[in-house]
Amino acid sequence: MEATGAAVSAFSTASSSSPAAPIHGRLLASPAAWRSARTLPPRAVASSRATVLVSNPPPPPLPPTPAPAAVAPSKVDRSGRFCSPRAARELALMISYAACLEGADVVRLFDRRISARREPGYVFDKACVVNYNHMSFGGGPLEVGTEEEAEKLMSQNEKDSANEAEVLSAPPKLVYNNFVLRLAREILVAVASGWDKHVDIINKITPQNWKDEPVARILELCILHIAMAEMTSKGTPHKIVINEAVDLAKRFCDGGAPRVINGCLRTFVKDHMNIDTSQPAPAESKA
C-alpha cells in the first residue's frame, strides 16, 4: 500500500472499529451488512503518486530536465480551511469508505467524526492544507536519466504523501470550513436515503468482475453511490458530477476504475434519469 492508500487507511482507522468483510447476495447491500461477515483486510488503494524509473543503461546526455510544475494551491478560505465542493465530495468519500469498513450509518459516522474530541497534545499544521493538491492524479511511470533525479522525485513524493496522510486523517473541523462540512453531510444524507434504490441500479450497470469482488471495490462503489445521490437529490448537473467522480477515482482508485465509473454513471444518467447528455453543463471550480 502506497501513499494515498496509507492516507485513506489512516482515516478509516480513526473512524472505524472493525475491518472490511465480504458480503454475499446484493452488491454492497448496506454498510450494516458488513458487521456479521468474516474479516478481510481492506484493499490496498492505488497511490496518486507516479512510479519513478531510472533508465538502464543511462541515456546519452540530454538538455536539463525542466523542474516539475508547482503544486496547484488548494482552495482555502481566510481561516485556512478547504472551502470548495471538491473537498466536500472527497470528505464524503472518506466517510462512506469508513462506514462500509465499520458497518455503520454514514450520517451517524459523519456526526460522530465531526464531534470527536482531539487527542491530548494533538497539533495540526495548517500549512498541510495549503500544500494539499486535490488535482494530483496518478499516471504512467516517470522515467529519469540519473539516480540523483530519481532520488529527488522520490523525496518529493514522500513529502507530498505524508502531507496527504496528515490532511485526510486530521479532525475535519480543522481542515474543512462550515460550507464544506454542510455540503458533505447533505451528500451523505442523500447517499443514505437512496442507498437501497441505487444498489439495484449499480448491480445492473457495473461489470461482472466488480460484482464478483465487492470487497475489493469498496471505494469505487462508494464513488458511484455519492455521484448518483448528488445527481438525484442535490440536482447538481450530471456532467459536473461525473467529472468529479472520475477525478476521485483517479486519485484514490487503481487501474481502469476511472473509465468504468465514467461509463457506469453515463449509463445511469441515460437509462435511469432520462436526461439529455448532449447538453453542456455549467463549469464548477476544480480547486
GROMACS .gro file of N, CA and C in nm, residues 83-249:
model
  501
   83CYS      N    1  -1.259   2.509   0.120
   83CYS     CA    2  -1.390   2.571   0.103
   83CYS      C    3  -1.454   2.539  -0.032
   84SER      N    4  -1.408   2.432  -0.099
   84SER     CA    5  -1.460   2.401  -0.233
   84SER      C    6  -1.549   2.278  -0.232
   85PRO      N    7  -1.642   2.268  -0.330
   85PRO     CA    8  -1.725   2.147  -0.341
   85PRO      C    9  -1.644   2.019  -0.357
   86ARG      N   10  -1.530   2.027  -0.423
   86ARG     CA   11  -1.447   1.908  -0.440
   86ARG      C   12  -1.403   1.852  -0.305
   87ALA      N   13  -1.368   1.942  -0.213
   87ALA     CA   14  -1.327   1.896  -0.080
   87ALA      C   15  -1.443   1.826  -0.010
   88ALA      N   16  -1.566   1.875  -0.031
   88ALA     CA   17  -1.683   1.813   0.031
   88ALA      C   18  -1.704   1.672  -0.023
   89ARG      N   19  -1.687   1.655  -0.154
   89ARG     CA   20  -1.705   1.521  -0.213
   89ARG      C   21  -1.596   1.426  -0.165
   90GLU      N   22  -1.476   1.476  -0.152
   90GLU     CA   23  -1.366   1.393  -0.103
   90GLU      C   24  -1.393   1.350   0.041
   91LEU      N   25  -1.439   1.443   0.124
   91LEU     CA   26  -1.473   1.409   0.262
   91LEU      C   27  -1.587   1.308   0.267
   92ALA      N   28  -1.688   1.326   0.183
   92ALA     CA   29  -1.800   1.231   0.179
   92ALA      C   30  -1.751   1.092   0.140
   93LEU      N   31  -1.655   1.085   0.049
   93LEU     CA   32  -1.600   0.956   0.009
   93LEU      C   33  -1.527   0.890   0.125
   94MET      N   34  -1.447   0.966   0.198
   94MET     CA   35  -1.374   0.910   0.311
   94MET      C   36  -1.470   0.855   0.418
   95ILE      N   37  -1.577   0.931   0.444
   95ILE     CA   38  -1.676   0.886   0.543
   95ILE      C   39  -1.748   0.760   0.494
   96SER      N   40  -1.787   0.757   0.367
   96SER     CA   41  -1.856   0.641   0.312
   96SER      C   42  -1.768   0.517   0.318
   97TYR      N   43  -1.643   0.534   0.284
   97TYR     CA   44  -1.548   0.423   0.288
   97TYR      C   45  -1.535   0.369   0.430
   98ALA      N   46  -1.517   0.460   0.526
   98ALA     CA   47  -1.504   0.418   0.665
   98ALA      C   48  -1.632   0.353   0.716
   99ALA      N   49  -1.749   0.403   0.672
   99ALA     CA   50  -1.876   0.346   0.716
   99ALA      C   51  -1.891   0.202   0.667
  100CYS      N   52  -1.846   0.174   0.545
  100CYS     CA   53  -1.852   0.037   0.495
  100CYS      C   54  -1.758  -0.055   0.572
  101LEU      N   55  -1.642  -0.004   0.612
  101LEU     CA   56  -1.550  -0.086   0.691
  101LEU      C   57  -1.607  -0.115   0.829
  102GLU      N   58  -1.676  -0.018   0.886
  102GLU     CA   59  -1.730  -0.033   1.021
  102GLU      C   60  -1.868  -0.097   1.022
  103GLY      N   61  -1.940  -0.088   0.912
  103GLY     CA   62  -2.077  -0.133   0.910
  103GLY      C   63  -2.169  -0.035   0.979
  104ALA      N   64  -2.139   0.094   0.960
  104ALA     CA   65  -2.212   0.200   1.029
  104ALA      C   66  -2.297   0.280   0.932
  105ASP      N   67  -2.390   0.356   0.987
  105ASP     CA   68  -2.467   0.451   0.908
  105ASP      C   69  -2.377   0.568   0.872
  106VAL      N   70  -2.379   0.609   0.746
  106VAL     CA   71  -2.284   0.711   0.701
  106VAL      C   72  -2.306   0.846   0.770
  107VAL      N   73  -2.431   0.883   0.793
  107VAL     CA   74  -2.459   1.012   0.854
  107VAL      C   75  -2.419   1.011   1.001
  108ARG      N   76  -2.451   0.903   1.071
  108ARG     CA   77  -2.413   0.896   1.212
  108ARG      C   78  -2.261   0.893   1.228
  109LEU      N   79  -2.193   0.824   1.137
  109LEU     CA   80  -2.048   0.822   1.144
  109LEU      C   81  -1.990   0.960   1.118
  110PHE      N   82  -2.048   1.032   1.023
  110PHE     CA   83  -2.004   1.169   0.995
  110PHE      C   84  -2.021   1.256   1.120
  111ASP      N   85  -2.138   1.250   1.182
  111ASP     CA   86  -2.162   1.332   1.301
  111ASP      C   87  -2.067   1.293   1.415
  112ARG      N   88  -2.042   1.164   1.429
  112ARG     CA   89  -1.950   1.120   1.534
  112ARG      C   90  -1.808   1.167   1.507
  113ARG      N   91  -1.770   1.162   1.380
  113ARG     CA   92  -1.634   1.205   1.343
  113ARG      C   93  -1.617   1.355   1.364
  114ILE      N   94  -1.722   1.433   1.334
  114ILE     CA   95  -1.715   1.578   1.350
  114ILE      C   96  -1.706   1.616   1.498
  115SER      N   97  -1.780   1.545   1.581
  115SER     CA   98  -1.786   1.582   1.723
  115SER      C   99  -1.681   1.514   1.809
  116ALA      N  100  -1.598   1.429   1.748
  116ALA     CA  101  -1.497   1.357   1.825
  116ALA      C  102  -1.396   1.454   1.888
  117ARG      N  103  -1.357   1.423   2.010
  117ARG     CA  104  -1.258   1.506   2.079
  117ARG      C  105  -1.118   1.478   2.025
  118ARG      N  106  -1.038   1.581   2.021
  118ARG     CA  107  -0.900   1.562   1.976
  118ARG      C  108  -0.818   1.493   2.085
  119GLU      N  109  -0.719   1.418   2.040
  119GLU     CA  110  -0.630   1.354   2.135
  119GLU      C  111  -0.547   1.459   2.207
  120PRO      N  112  -0.518   1.438   2.335
  120PRO     CA  113  -0.438   1.535   2.409
  120PRO      C  114  -0.304   1.560   2.341
  121GLY      N  115  -0.271   1.687   2.325
  121GLY     CA  116  -0.143   1.723   2.265
  121GLY      C  117  -0.141   1.724   2.114
  122TYR      N  118  -0.255   1.692   2.049
  122TYR     CA  119  -0.258   1.691   1.903
  122TYR      C  120  -0.250   1.832   1.848
  123VAL      N  121  -0.160   1.853   1.753
  123VAL     CA  122  -0.144   1.982   1.688
  123VAL      C  123  -0.145   1.959   1.537
  124PHE      N  124  -0.227   2.037   1.467
  124PHE     CA  125  -0.236   2.024   1.321
  124PHE      C  126  -0.170   2.146   1.256
  125ASP      N  127  -0.078   2.119   1.165
  125ASP     CA  128  -0.009   2.225   1.092
  125ASP      C  129  -0.094   2.266   0.972
  126LYS      N  130  -0.147   2.388   0.975
  126LYS     CA  131  -0.236   2.434   0.867
  126LYS      C  132  -0.164   2.450   0.734
  127ALA      N  133  -0.031   2.448   0.736
  127ALA     CA  134   0.042   2.453   0.609
  127ALA      C  135   0.014   2.329   0.525
  128CYS      N  136  -0.026   2.220   0.591
  128CYS     CA  137  -0.059   2.097   0.518
  128CYS      C  138  -0.177   2.120   0.423
  129VAL      N  139  -0.273   2.201   0.467
  129VAL     CA  140  -0.390   2.229   0.384
  129VAL      C  141  -0.350   2.307   0.261
  130VAL      N  142  -0.265   2.408   0.280
  130VAL     CA  143  -0.221   2.491   0.167
  130VAL      C  144  -0.143   2.409   0.066
  131ASN      N  145  -0.065   2.313   0.114
  131ASN     CA  146   0.020   2.233   0.025
  131ASN      C  147  -0.053   2.112  -0.036
  132TYR      N  148  -0.175   2.087   0.009
  132TYR     CA  149  -0.251   1.974  -0.042
  132TYR      C  150  -0.300   2.005  -0.183
  133ASN      N  151  -0.305   1.903  -0.268
  133ASN     CA  152  -0.347   1.923  -0.406
  133ASN      C  153  -0.456   1.825  -0.444
  134HIS      N  154  -0.581   1.874  -0.456
  134HIS     CA  155  -0.693   1.789  -0.494
  134HIS      C  156  -0.682   1.737  -0.637
  135MET      N  157  -0.592   1.796  -0.715
  135MET     CA  158  -0.581   1.759  -0.856
  135MET      C  159  -0.457   1.675  -0.884
  136SER      N  160  -0.399   1.614  -0.781
  136SER     CA  161  -0.282   1.530  -0.800
  136SER      C  162  -0.326   1.390  -0.838
  137PHE      N  163  -0.309   1.356  -0.966
  137PHE     CA  164  -0.354   1.227  -1.016
  137PHE      C  165  -0.235   1.137  -1.047
  138GLY      N  166  -0.262   1.008  -1.053
  138GLY     CA  167  -0.160   0.913  -1.093
  138GLY      C  168  -0.139   0.915  -1.243
  139GLY      N  169  -0.051   0.831  -1.288
  139GLY     CA  170  -0.022   0.823  -1.431
  139GLY      C  171   0.082   0.716  -1.456
  140GLY      N  172   0.137   0.718  -1.577
  140GLY     CA  173   0.241   0.623  -1.609
  140GLY      C  174   0.369   0.652  -1.534
  141PRO      N  175   0.460   0.556  -1.529
  141PRO     CA  176   0.587   0.577  -1.460
  141PRO      C  177   0.664   0.695  -1.519
  142LEU      N  178   0.733   0.769  -1.432
  142LEU     CA  179   0.818   0.880  -1.476
  142LEU      C  180   0.960   0.828  -1.495
  143GLU      N  181   1.014   0.845  -1.614
  143GLU     CA  182   1.149   0.795  -1.643
  143GLU      C  183   1.249   0.908  -1.635
  144VAL      N  184   1.353   0.887  -1.558
  144VAL     CA  185   1.458   0.987  -1.542
  144VAL      C  186   1.592   0.927  -1.583
  145GLY      N  187   1.693   1.012  -1.602
  145GLY     CA  188   1.820   0.966  -1.655
  145GLY      C  189   1.923   0.928  -1.551
  146THR      N  190   1.908   0.980  -1.428
  146THR     CA  191   2.010   0.953  -1.326
  146THR      C  192   1.945   0.916  -1.193
  147GLU      N  193   2.025   0.851  -1.109
  147GLU     CA  194   1.979   0.816  -0.975
  147GLU      C  195   1.949   0.942  -0.893
  148GLU      N  196   2.027   1.047  -0.918
  148GLU     CA  197   2.006   1.171  -0.843
  148GLU      C  198   1.869   1.231  -0.872
  149GLU      N  199   1.830   1.231  -1.000
  149GLU     CA  200   1.698   1.282  -1.036
  149GLU      C  201   1.588   1.195  -0.975
  150ALA      N  202   1.610   1.063  -0.976
  150ALA     CA  203   1.511   0.972  -0.919
  150ALA      C  204   1.495   0.996  -0.769
  151GLU      N  205   1.606   1.012  -0.699
  151GLU     CA  206   1.601   1.035  -0.555
  151GLU      C  207   1.529   1.166  -0.523
  152LYS      N  208   1.552   1.267  -0.607
  152LYS     CA  209   1.487   1.396  -0.584
  152LYS      C  210   1.335   1.384  -0.600
  153LEU      N  211   1.292   1.315  -0.706
  153LEU     CA  212   1.149   1.298  -0.728
  153LEU      C  213   1.084   1.212  -0.619
  154MET      N  214   1.154   1.106  -0.580
  154MET     CA  215   1.101   1.018  -0.477
  154MET      C  216   1.091   1.089  -0.343
  155SER      N  217   1.188   1.174  -0.315
  155SER     CA  218   1.184   1.252  -0.191
  155SER      C  219   1.064   1.345  -0.190
  156GLN      N  220   1.035   1.409  -0.305
  156GLN     CA  221   0.920   1.498  -0.314
  156GLN      C  222   0.790   1.418  -0.301
  157ASN      N  223   0.787   1.298  -0.362
  157ASN     CA  224   0.670   1.212  -0.349
  157ASN      C  225   0.641   1.178  -0.203
  158GLU      N  226   0.747   1.147  -0.129
  158GLU     CA  227   0.731   1.111   0.012
  158GLU      C  228   0.677   1.229   0.092
  159LYS      N  229   0.725   1.348   0.064
  159LYS     CA  230   0.677   1.467   0.135
  159LYS      C  231   0.529   1.492   0.103
  160ASP      N  232   0.495   1.484  -0.026
  160ASP     CA  233   0.356   1.507  -0.065
  160ASP      C  234   0.263   1.401  -0.006
  161SER      N  235   0.311   1.276  -0.001
  161SER     CA  236   0.230   1.167   0.053
  161SER      C  237   0.207   1.185   0.203
  162ALA      N  238   0.311   1.224   0.274
  162ALA     CA  239   0.297   1.248   0.418
  162ALA      C  240   0.200   1.363   0.443
  163ASN      N  241   0.205   1.463   0.356
  163ASN     CA  242   0.114   1.577   0.370
  163ASN      C  243  -0.031   1.532   0.349
  164GLU      N  244  -0.055   1.449   0.247
  164GLU     CA  245  -0.189   1.398   0.221
  164GLU      C  246  -0.240   1.317   0.340
  165ALA      N  247  -0.155   1.231   0.394
  165ALA     CA  248  -0.196   1.148   0.507
  165ALA      C  249  -0.233   1.234   0.627
  166GLU      N  250  -0.157   1.339   0.650
  166GLU     CA  251  -0.184   1.429   0.762
  166GLU      C  252  -0.319   1.498   0.745
  167VAL      N  253  -0.348   1.544   0.623
  167VAL     CA  254  -0.475   1.615   0.598
  167VAL      C  255  -0.594   1.520   0.610
  168LEU      N  256  -0.586   1.403   0.548
  168LEU     CA  257  -0.701   1.313   0.543
  168LEU      C  258  -0.731   1.247   0.678
  169SER      N  259  -0.633   1.243   0.768
  169SER     CA  260  -0.657   1.182   0.899
  169SER      C  261  -0.681   1.286   1.009
  170ALA      N  262  -0.677   1.415   0.974
  170ALA     CA  263  -0.696   1.521   1.073
  170ALA      C  264  -0.844   1.536   1.109
  171PRO      N  265  -0.876   1.589   1.228
  171PRO     CA  266  -1.015   1.618   1.262
  171PRO      C  267  -1.076   1.711   1.157
  172PRO      N  268  -1.192   1.677   1.101
  172PRO     CA  269  -1.249   1.754   0.990
  172PRO      C  270  -1.267   1.903   1.018
  173LYS      N  271  -1.301   1.939   1.141
  173LYS     CA  272  -1.323   2.081   1.170
  173LYS      C  273  -1.196   2.164   1.156
  174LEU      N  274  -1.080   2.099   1.161
  174LEU     CA  275  -0.954   2.170   1.143
  174LEU      C  276  -0.918   2.187   0.996
  175VAL      N  277  -0.983   2.109   0.910
  175VAL     CA  278  -0.944   2.103   0.769
  175VAL      C  279  -1.049   2.166   0.677
  176TYR      N  280  -1.178   2.152   0.711
  176TYR     CA  281  -1.286   2.195   0.623
  176TYR      C  282  -1.368   2.305   0.689
  177ASN      N  283  -1.410   2.404   0.610
  177ASN     CA  284  -1.494   2.510   0.666
  177ASN      C  285  -1.639   2.464   0.676
  178ASN      N  286  -1.725   2.549   0.730
  178ASN     CA  287  -1.864   2.510   0.754
  178ASN      C  288  -1.939   2.477   0.626
  179PHE      N  289  -1.908   2.548   0.517
  179PHE     CA  290  -1.975   2.519   0.389
  179PHE      C  291  -1.943   2.376   0.345
  180VAL      N  292  -1.817   2.337   0.352
  180VAL     CA  293  -1.778   2.202   0.309
  180VAL      C  294  -1.840   2.096   0.400
  181LEU      N  295  -1.837   2.119   0.530
  181LEU     CA  296  -1.895   2.023   0.623
  181LEU      C  297  -2.045   2.007   0.599
  182ARG      N  298  -2.113   2.119   0.575
  182ARG     CA  299  -2.257   2.114   0.550
  182ARG      C  300  -2.288   2.041   0.420
  183LEU      N  301  -2.213   2.071   0.313
  183LEU     CA  302  -2.236   2.006   0.184
  183LEU      C  303  -2.205   1.857   0.192
  184ALA      N  304  -2.096   1.821   0.260
  184ALA     CA  305  -2.061   1.680   0.273
  184ALA      C  306  -2.171   1.604   0.346
  185ARG      N  307  -2.226   1.665   0.451
  185ARG     CA  308  -2.334   1.598   0.525
  185ARG      C  309  -2.459   1.584   0.439
  186GLU      N  310  -2.492   1.687   0.362
  186GLU     CA  311  -2.608   1.679   0.273
  186GLU      C  312  -2.591   1.567   0.171
  187ILE      N  313  -2.471   1.553   0.118
  187ILE     CA  314  -2.445   1.445   0.022
  187ILE      C  315  -2.462   1.310   0.090
  188LEU      N  316  -2.411   1.297   0.212
  188LEU     CA  317  -2.421   1.169   0.284
  188LEU      C  318  -2.565   1.136   0.322
  189VAL      N  319  -2.644   1.237   0.356
  189VAL     CA  320  -2.787   1.214   0.382
  189VAL      C  321  -2.853   1.160   0.255
  190ALA      N  322  -2.818   1.217   0.140
  190ALA     CA  323  -2.873   1.170   0.012
  190ALA      C  324  -2.825   1.028  -0.019
  191VAL      N  325  -2.699   1.000   0.014
  191VAL     CA  326  -2.646   0.864  -0.006
  191VAL      C  327  -2.725   0.763   0.076
  192ALA      N  328  -2.749   0.795   0.203
  192ALA     CA  329  -2.820   0.702   0.291
  192ALA      C  330  -2.965   0.680   0.244
  193SER      N  331  -3.032   0.788   0.205
  193SER     CA  332  -3.173   0.775   0.166
  193SER      C  333  -3.189   0.702   0.033
  194GLY      N  334  -3.092   0.712  -0.056
  194GLY     CA  335  -3.105   0.647  -0.186
  194GLY      C  336  -3.028   0.518  -0.200
  195TRP      N  337  -2.969   0.469  -0.089
  195TRP     CA  338  -2.878   0.355  -0.096
  195TRP      C  339  -2.943   0.231  -0.158
  196ASP      N  340  -3.057   0.188  -0.102
  196ASP     CA  341  -3.120   0.064  -0.150
  196ASP      C  342  -3.158   0.072  -0.297
  197LYS      N  343  -3.213   0.185  -0.338
  197LYS     CA  344  -3.252   0.202  -0.478
  197LYS      C  345  -3.130   0.198  -0.568
  198HIS      N  346  -3.023   0.265  -0.527
  198HIS     CA  347  -2.903   0.271  -0.611
  198HIS      C  348  -2.826   0.139  -0.613
  199VAL      N  349  -2.839   0.059  -0.506
  199VAL     CA  350  -2.777  -0.073  -0.507
  199VAL      C  351  -2.829  -0.156  -0.624
  200ASP      N  352  -2.960  -0.153  -0.644
  200ASP     CA  353  -3.019  -0.230  -0.755
  200ASP      C  354  -2.967  -0.182  -0.890
  201ILE      N  355  -2.955  -0.050  -0.904
  201ILE     CA  356  -2.905   0.005  -1.031
  201ILE      C  357  -2.758  -0.029  -1.050
  202ILE      N  358  -2.679  -0.018  -0.944
  202ILE     CA  359  -2.536  -0.049  -0.953
  202ILE      C  360  -2.515  -0.194  -0.995
  203ASN      N  361  -2.599  -0.283  -0.944
  203ASN     CA  362  -2.588  -0.423  -0.984
  203ASN      C  363  -2.614  -0.444  -1.132
  204LYS      N  364  -2.690  -0.354  -1.193
  204LYS     CA  365  -2.722  -0.367  -1.335
  204LYS      C  366  -2.614  -0.305  -1.424
  205ILE      N  367  -2.546  -0.201  -1.377
  205ILE     CA  368  -2.458  -0.126  -1.466
  205ILE      C  369  -2.309  -0.150  -1.445
  206THR      N  370  -2.272  -0.218  -1.335
  206THR     CA  371  -2.130  -0.243  -1.312
  206THR      C  372  -2.085  -0.372  -1.379
  207PRO      N  373  -1.957  -0.382  -1.415
  207PRO     CA  374  -1.906  -0.504  -1.480
  207PRO      C  375  -1.909  -0.622  -1.383
  208GLN      N  376  -1.910  -0.742  -1.439
  208GLN     CA  377  -1.924  -0.864  -1.359
  208GLN      C  378  -1.810  -0.881  -1.260
  209ASN      N  379  -1.687  -0.843  -1.299
  209ASN     CA  380  -1.576  -0.863  -1.207
  209ASN      C  381  -1.588  -0.776  -1.082
  210TRP      N  382  -1.656  -0.663  -1.092
  210TRP     CA  383  -1.681  -0.581  -0.973
  210TRP      C  384  -1.783  -0.649  -0.883
  211LYS      N  385  -1.883  -0.715  -0.943
  211LYS     CA  386  -1.983  -0.786  -0.865
  211LYS      C  387  -1.923  -0.907  -0.795
  212ASP      N  388  -1.822  -0.967  -0.857
  212ASP     CA  389  -1.758  -1.086  -0.801
  212ASP      C  390  -1.666  -1.052  -0.684
  213GLU      N  391  -1.622  -0.928  -0.676
  213GLU     CA  392  -1.527  -0.889  -0.570
  213GLU      C  393  -1.567  -0.756  -0.508
  214PRO      N  394  -1.684  -0.748  -0.444
  214PRO     CA  395  -1.729  -0.619  -0.388
  214PRO      C  396  -1.636  -0.564  -0.283
  215VAL      N  397  -1.568  -0.651  -0.205
  215VAL     CA  398  -1.476  -0.604  -0.102
  215VAL      C  399  -1.361  -0.527  -0.164
  216ALA      N  400  -1.316  -0.572  -0.279
  216ALA     CA  401  -1.204  -0.507  -0.345
  216ALA      C  402  -1.245  -0.379  -0.416
  217ARG      N  403  -1.373  -0.348  -0.418
  217ARG     CA  404  -1.422  -0.231  -0.491
  217ARG      C  405  -1.502  -0.137  -0.401
  218ILE      N  406  -1.471  -0.136  -0.273
  218ILE     CA  407  -1.547  -0.051  -0.181
  218ILE      C  408  -1.538   0.096  -0.223
  219LEU      N  409  -1.419   0.144  -0.250
  219LEU     CA  410  -1.403   0.285  -0.287
  219LEU      C  411  -1.479   0.318  -0.415
  220GLU      N  412  -1.464   0.232  -0.516
  220GLU     CA  413  -1.531   0.258  -0.643
  220GLU      C  414  -1.683   0.262  -0.626
  221LEU      N  415  -1.736   0.167  -0.548
  221LEU     CA  416  -1.880   0.161  -0.527
  221LEU      C  417  -1.929   0.281  -0.447
  222CYS      N  418  -1.848   0.325  -0.351
  222CYS     CA  419  -1.885   0.445  -0.276
  222CYS      C  420  -1.889   0.568  -0.366
  223ILE      N  421  -1.795   0.576  -0.459
  223ILE     CA  422  -1.795   0.688  -0.554
  223ILE      C  423  -1.923   0.687  -0.636
  224LEU      N  424  -1.966   0.568  -0.680
  224LEU     CA  425  -2.090   0.559  -0.756
  224LEU      C  426  -2.210   0.602  -0.672
  225HIS      N  427  -2.217   0.557  -0.549
  225HIS     CA  428  -2.328   0.595  -0.461
  225HIS      C  429  -2.332   0.747  -0.440
  226ILE      N  430  -2.216   0.807  -0.416
  226ILE     CA  431  -2.209   0.951  -0.392
  226ILE      C  432  -2.253   1.029  -0.516
  227ALA      N  433  -2.205   0.988  -0.632
  227ALA     CA  434  -2.239   1.058  -0.755
  227ALA      C  435  -2.389   1.045  -0.786
  228MET      N  436  -2.442   0.925  -0.774
  228MET     CA  437  -2.585   0.905  -0.801
  228MET      C  438  -2.671   0.985  -0.704
  229ALA      N  439  -2.632   0.985  -0.577
  229ALA     CA  440  -2.708   1.060  -0.477
  229ALA      C  441  -2.705   1.209  -0.505
  230GLU      N  442  -2.589   1.260  -0.546
  230GLU     CA  443  -2.579   1.403  -0.571
  230GLU      C  444  -2.662   1.443  -0.692
  231MET      N  445  -2.661   1.361  -0.795
  231MET     CA  446  -2.739   1.394  -0.914
  231MET      C  447  -2.889   1.389  -0.888
  232THR      N  448  -2.934   1.289  -0.813
  232THR     CA  449  -3.077   1.272  -0.794
  232THR      C  450  -3.135   1.359  -0.683
  233SER      N  451  -3.056   1.387  -0.579
  233SER     CA  452  -3.109   1.460  -0.464
  233SER      C  453  -3.065   1.606  -0.458
  234LYS      N  454  -2.943   1.634  -0.503
  234LYS     CA  455  -2.892   1.771  -0.495
  234LYS      C  456  -2.918   1.849  -0.622
  235GLY      N  457  -2.945   1.780  -0.731
  235GLY     CA  458  -2.972   1.848  -0.857
  235GLY      C  459  -2.849   1.907  -0.924
  236THR      N  460  -2.729   1.863  -0.884
  236THR     CA  461  -2.607   1.911  -0.949
  236THR      C  462  -2.604   1.860  -1.092
  237PRO      N  463  -2.568   1.945  -1.189
  237PRO     CA  464  -2.562   1.899  -1.329
  237PRO      C  465  -2.480   1.771  -1.344
  238HIS      N  466  -2.533   1.678  -1.422
  238HIS     CA  467  -2.471   1.546  -1.428
  238HIS      C  468  -2.329   1.548  -1.480
  239LYS      N  469  -2.297   1.639  -1.573
  239LYS     CA  470  -2.162   1.641  -1.628
  239LYS      C  471  -2.060   1.682  -1.522
  240ILE      N  472  -2.097   1.774  -1.435
  240ILE     CA  473  -2.008   1.813  -1.325
  240ILE      C  474  -1.987   1.695  -1.232
  241VAL      N  475  -2.096   1.628  -1.195
  241VAL     CA  476  -2.086   1.516  -1.102
  241VAL      C  477  -2.001   1.403  -1.160
  242ILE      N  478  -2.021   1.372  -1.287
  242ILE     CA  479  -1.944   1.264  -1.349
  242ILE      C  480  -1.796   1.300  -1.353
  243ASN      N  481  -1.764   1.423  -1.392
  243ASN     CA  482  -1.623   1.465  -1.394
  243ASN      C  483  -1.560   1.456  -1.256
  244GLU      N  484  -1.635   1.498  -1.154
  244GLU     CA  485  -1.583   1.493  -1.017
  244GLU      C  486  -1.563   1.349  -0.972
  245ALA      N  487  -1.656   1.261  -1.007
  245ALA     CA  488  -1.645   1.120  -0.970
  245ALA      C  489  -1.524   1.055  -1.036
  246VAL      N  490  -1.502   1.087  -1.162
  246VAL     CA  491  -1.387   1.033  -1.234
  246VAL      C  492  -1.257   1.083  -1.171
  247ASP      N  493  -1.254   1.210  -1.132
  247ASP     CA  494  -1.134   1.264  -1.068
  247ASP      C  495  -1.108   1.197  -0.932
  248LEU      N  496  -1.213   1.169  -0.857
  248LEU     CA  497  -1.195   1.097  -0.731
  248LEU      C  498  -1.137   0.958  -0.757
  249ALA      N  499  -1.184   0.893  -0.861
  249ALA     CA  500  -1.132   0.760  -0.895
  249ALA      C  501  -0.986   0.768  -0.938
   0.00000   0.00000   0.00000
